[in-house]
Short mmCIF file of C-alpha atoms in Angstrom, two decimals:
data_model
loop_
_atom_site.label_atom_id
_atom_site.label_comp_id
_atom_site.label_asym_id
_atom_site.label_seq_id
_atom_site.Cartn_x
_atom_site.Cartn_y
_atom_site.Cartn_z
CA UNK A 1 -0.20 265.08 70.59
CA UNK A 2 -0.31 268.52 72.20
CA UNK A 3 -4.11 268.53 72.05
CA UNK A 4 -4.23 265.08 73.68
CA UNK A 5 -1.88 266.26 76.45
CA UNK A 6 -4.04 269.30 77.03
CA UNK A 7 -7.16 267.15 77.25
CA UNK A 8 -5.49 264.78 79.71
CA UNK A 9 -4.38 267.73 81.81
CA UNK A 10 -7.92 269.10 81.90
CA UNK A 11 -9.29 265.67 82.85
CA UNK A 12 -6.74 265.32 85.65
CA UNK A 13 -7.52 268.81 86.95
CA UNK A 14 -11.23 267.96 86.97
CA UNK A 15 -10.65 264.67 88.79
CA UNK A 16 -8.44 266.37 91.37
CA UNK A 17 -11.43 268.50 92.27
CA UNK A 18 -13.24 265.34 93.38
CA UNK A 19 -12.21 262.39 95.58
CA UNK A 20 -12.36 260.04 92.56
CA UNK A 21 -8.72 260.16 91.45
CA UNK A 22 -7.26 259.89 94.96
CA UNK A 23 -9.55 256.95 95.77
CA UNK A 24 -8.74 255.19 92.50
CA UNK A 25 -4.98 255.58 92.92
CA UNK A 26 -5.16 254.41 96.52
CA UNK A 27 -7.18 251.29 95.71
CA UNK A 28 -5.03 250.37 92.72
CA UNK A 29 -1.84 250.80 94.77
CA UNK A 30 -3.22 248.64 97.57
CA UNK A 31 -4.50 245.77 95.42
CA UNK A 32 -1.28 245.68 93.40
CA UNK A 33 0.68 245.70 96.66
CA UNK A 34 -1.35 242.76 98.02
CA UNK A 35 -0.68 240.81 94.81
CA UNK A 36 3.06 241.51 95.06
CA UNK A 37 3.03 240.60 98.78
CA UNK A 38 1.48 237.21 98.03
CA UNK A 39 3.87 236.65 95.12
CA UNK A 40 6.79 237.25 97.49
CA UNK A 41 5.30 234.65 99.91
CA UNK A 42 4.14 237.23 102.47
CA UNK A 43 7.44 238.51 103.94
CA UNK A 44 7.07 240.25 107.32
CA UNK A 45 9.62 242.89 106.33
CA UNK A 46 7.56 244.07 103.37
CA UNK A 47 3.83 244.32 104.28
CA UNK A 48 1.23 245.46 101.71
CA UNK A 49 0.82 248.86 103.36
CA UNK A 50 4.52 249.63 102.79
CA UNK A 51 4.40 248.46 99.18
CA UNK A 52 1.18 250.40 98.60
CA UNK A 53 2.75 253.55 100.01
CA UNK A 54 5.75 253.25 97.69
CA UNK A 55 3.55 252.56 94.67
CA UNK A 56 1.26 255.46 95.50
CA UNK A 57 4.21 257.83 95.95
CA UNK A 58 5.53 256.78 92.55
CA UNK A 59 2.11 257.29 90.95
CA UNK A 60 1.72 260.77 92.45
CA UNK A 61 5.18 261.71 91.19
CA UNK A 62 4.49 260.43 87.68
CA UNK A 63 1.13 262.23 87.54
CA UNK A 64 2.59 265.45 89.00
CA UNK A 65 0.09 265.41 91.84
CA UNK A 66 1.17 267.16 95.02
CA UNK A 67 0.59 265.57 98.42
CA UNK A 68 -1.88 268.31 99.52
CA UNK A 69 -3.93 267.64 96.39
CA UNK A 70 -3.97 263.92 97.07
CA UNK A 71 -4.69 264.43 100.77
CA UNK A 72 -7.72 266.59 99.98
CA UNK A 73 -9.19 263.89 97.76
CA UNK A 74 -8.41 261.06 100.17
CA UNK A 75 -9.71 262.84 103.27
CA UNK A 76 -12.68 260.49 103.58
CA UNK A 77 -10.31 257.51 103.74
CA UNK A 78 -8.59 259.13 106.70
CA UNK A 79 -11.98 259.69 108.29
CA UNK A 80 -12.79 255.98 107.94
CA UNK A 81 -9.72 255.06 110.01
CA UNK A 82 -11.58 255.94 113.20
CA UNK A 83 -14.60 253.63 112.74
CA UNK A 84 -12.27 250.90 111.45
CA UNK A 85 -10.30 251.15 114.68
CA UNK A 86 -13.49 251.06 116.76
CA UNK A 87 -14.56 247.90 114.89
CA UNK A 88 -11.62 246.09 116.51
CA UNK A 89 -13.79 245.98 119.61
CA UNK A 90 -15.47 242.88 118.15
CA UNK A 91 -12.47 240.53 118.55
CA UNK A 92 -11.81 242.14 121.93
CA UNK A 93 -15.28 241.13 123.09
CA UNK A 94 -14.68 237.58 121.86
CA UNK A 95 -11.50 237.33 123.97
CA UNK A 96 -12.77 239.24 127.01
CA UNK A 97 -12.36 236.25 129.37
CA UNK A 98 -8.63 236.01 128.53
CA UNK A 99 -8.23 239.76 128.93
CA UNK A 100 -9.85 239.74 132.37
CA UNK A 101 -7.42 237.06 133.49
CA UNK A 102 -4.43 239.27 132.60
CA UNK A 103 -5.72 242.75 133.47
CA UNK A 104 -3.04 243.40 136.11
CA UNK A 105 0.02 242.70 133.88
CA UNK A 106 -1.64 244.67 131.07
CA UNK A 107 -2.33 247.62 133.36
CA UNK A 108 1.34 247.75 134.34
CA UNK A 109 2.83 247.04 130.91
CA UNK A 110 0.95 249.47 128.66
CA UNK A 111 1.80 252.78 130.43
CA UNK A 112 5.44 251.78 130.84
CA UNK A 113 5.82 250.66 127.21
CA UNK A 114 3.99 253.70 125.82
CA UNK A 115 6.15 256.05 127.88
CA UNK A 116 9.39 254.36 126.81
CA UNK A 117 8.33 254.53 123.15
CA UNK A 118 8.04 258.32 123.39
CA UNK A 119 11.21 258.76 125.45
CA UNK A 120 13.55 256.85 123.17
CA UNK A 121 12.07 258.43 120.02
CA UNK A 122 12.48 261.95 121.37
CA UNK A 123 15.88 261.14 122.88
CA UNK A 124 17.37 259.81 119.65
CA UNK A 125 15.87 262.60 117.52
CA UNK A 126 17.05 265.28 119.98
CA UNK A 127 20.58 263.82 120.07
CA UNK A 128 20.68 264.02 116.27
CA UNK A 129 19.70 267.70 116.36
CA UNK A 130 16.07 267.41 115.26
CA UNK A 131 13.89 270.52 115.27
CA UNK A 132 10.84 270.99 117.49
CA UNK A 133 8.52 270.12 114.61
CA UNK A 134 10.35 266.86 113.94
CA UNK A 135 10.27 265.96 117.63
CA UNK A 136 6.52 266.63 117.76
CA UNK A 137 5.99 264.53 114.65
CA UNK A 138 7.91 261.53 116.02
CA UNK A 139 6.53 261.59 119.57
CA UNK A 140 3.27 259.70 118.73
CA UNK A 141 4.98 257.22 116.37
CA UNK A 142 3.69 254.16 118.27
CA UNK A 143 0.05 255.30 118.28
CA UNK A 144 -2.55 254.24 115.73
CA UNK A 145 -3.14 256.84 113.01
CA UNK A 146 -6.59 258.24 114.00
CA UNK A 147 -5.35 259.03 117.52
CA UNK A 148 -1.87 260.07 116.39
CA UNK A 149 -3.35 262.66 114.02
CA UNK A 150 -5.26 264.25 116.90
CA UNK A 151 -2.16 264.27 119.12
CA UNK A 152 -0.11 265.72 116.28
CA UNK A 153 -2.53 268.63 115.88
CA UNK A 154 -2.24 269.44 119.58
CA UNK A 155 1.55 269.43 119.78
CA UNK A 156 2.30 271.03 116.41
CA UNK A 157 3.96 268.31 114.34
CA UNK A 158 3.90 267.59 110.62
CA UNK A 159 1.19 265.13 109.56
CA UNK A 160 3.17 263.79 106.59
CA UNK A 161 6.30 263.22 108.70
CA UNK A 162 4.22 261.64 111.44
CA UNK A 163 2.58 259.24 108.97
CA UNK A 164 6.01 258.27 107.68
CA UNK A 165 7.11 257.60 111.24
CA UNK A 166 4.02 255.45 111.86
CA UNK A 167 4.73 253.39 108.74
CA UNK A 168 8.38 252.77 109.60
CA UNK A 169 7.53 252.00 113.24
CA UNK A 170 4.84 249.48 112.30
CA UNK A 171 7.04 247.63 109.82
CA UNK A 172 10.13 247.55 112.04
CA UNK A 173 8.14 246.57 115.14
CA UNK A 174 6.46 243.67 113.32
CA UNK A 175 9.81 242.48 111.99
CA UNK A 176 11.61 242.64 115.32
CA UNK A 177 8.76 241.12 117.33
CA UNK A 178 8.72 238.14 114.94
CA UNK A 179 12.49 237.79 115.31
CA UNK A 180 12.45 238.11 119.11
CA UNK A 181 9.56 235.67 119.48
CA UNK A 182 11.50 233.10 117.47
CA UNK A 183 14.76 233.79 119.31
CA UNK A 184 13.24 233.64 122.80
CA UNK A 185 10.96 230.72 122.00
CA UNK A 186 7.75 232.54 123.00
CA UNK A 187 4.57 230.75 121.93
CA UNK A 188 1.86 232.59 123.93
CA UNK A 189 -0.31 234.36 121.34
CA UNK A 190 -1.62 236.74 124.00
CA UNK A 191 1.86 238.05 124.74
CA UNK A 192 2.86 238.20 121.09
CA UNK A 193 -0.32 240.06 120.14
CA UNK A 194 -0.08 242.57 122.98
CA UNK A 195 3.54 243.33 122.07
CA UNK A 196 2.67 243.85 118.41
CA UNK A 197 -0.22 246.16 119.27
CA UNK A 198 1.74 248.30 121.71
CA UNK A 199 4.74 248.72 119.44
CA UNK A 200 3.40 248.28 115.93
CA UNK A 201 -0.14 249.80 116.15
CA UNK A 202 -2.31 248.94 113.09
CA UNK A 203 0.45 247.29 111.07
CA UNK A 204 1.41 245.16 114.05
CA UNK A 205 -2.25 244.29 114.57
CA UNK A 206 -2.58 243.09 110.98
CA UNK A 207 0.44 240.86 111.58
CA UNK A 208 -1.11 239.62 114.86
CA UNK A 209 -4.33 238.55 113.12
CA UNK A 210 -2.20 236.57 110.67
CA UNK A 211 -0.92 234.61 113.69
CA UNK A 212 -4.30 233.93 115.34
CA UNK A 213 -7.57 235.55 116.36
CA UNK A 214 -6.38 235.62 119.96
CA UNK A 215 -3.15 237.41 119.03
CA UNK A 216 -5.18 239.88 116.98
CA UNK A 217 -7.54 240.62 119.85
CA UNK A 218 -4.71 241.27 122.29
CA UNK A 219 -2.93 243.39 119.68
CA UNK A 220 -6.12 245.45 119.28
CA UNK A 221 -6.21 245.89 123.03
CA UNK A 222 -2.56 246.95 123.21
CA UNK A 223 -2.99 249.37 120.31
CA UNK A 224 -6.12 250.93 121.80
CA UNK A 225 -4.77 251.32 125.33
CA UNK A 226 -1.47 252.72 124.07
CA UNK A 227 -3.36 255.28 121.98
CA UNK A 228 -5.61 256.33 124.87
CA UNK A 229 -2.74 256.61 127.36
CA UNK A 230 -0.55 258.57 124.94
CA UNK A 231 -3.37 260.92 123.95
CA UNK A 232 -4.11 261.73 127.59
CA UNK A 233 -0.54 262.05 128.85
CA UNK A 234 1.75 263.13 125.99
CA UNK A 235 0.44 266.67 125.24
CA UNK A 236 0.25 267.46 128.95
CA UNK A 237 3.74 266.05 129.65
CA UNK A 238 5.37 267.92 126.76
CA UNK A 239 3.73 271.19 127.81
CA UNK A 240 4.71 270.66 131.45
CA UNK A 241 8.34 269.88 130.59
CA UNK A 242 8.43 272.56 127.86
CA UNK A 243 10.24 270.16 125.53
CA UNK A 244 8.86 271.49 122.23
#
């Protein structure tokens, strides 16, 4: 038994030196999460990405794999987030005529919504006595991961805390947008999609595509514009105000 444990330990150490184990664990966690999500009849409050994250965390704990070890192996997955985000330009192109018709409301809404998302996150965290690192980690919580990581590096936050904030924000935003849409009787997919993209980034965009292609396109637009605006303004604003 001891010899078997030693052999397994050596195998795990070897695999940790390559991306193989991190990739395998990530894929298994995601596909199992999708199966559970479908079994639960696709609840908005429990998307596959949340389930996959919980399953992956449990697997890393059981295998005694630290987050830095996993992160090193899964680095290429993080790299692929950027081209995946760029690929959302395809549905945007398909809906360009609808976007042109609403460019003025969009131009007004996105900067205001992105600014408010940062203000209330920093305000609540500051009122609860959060440190500068926590504030920096939560500031880009409404921005899609590839852009948020870049912002986080500029303002000095924690990547792991920031990713947790992104996950919670996406899930809660999708849940509340669904609830508000039902409560207010809103049926315009363009408005629903834009709201999901601005507030729920990638997770909200996944939810928007479940509604319709039009909602998904407008969610992609909201997510992209929010990320660009926040990336350009947030580091400069925080430095100017000397908040962190």
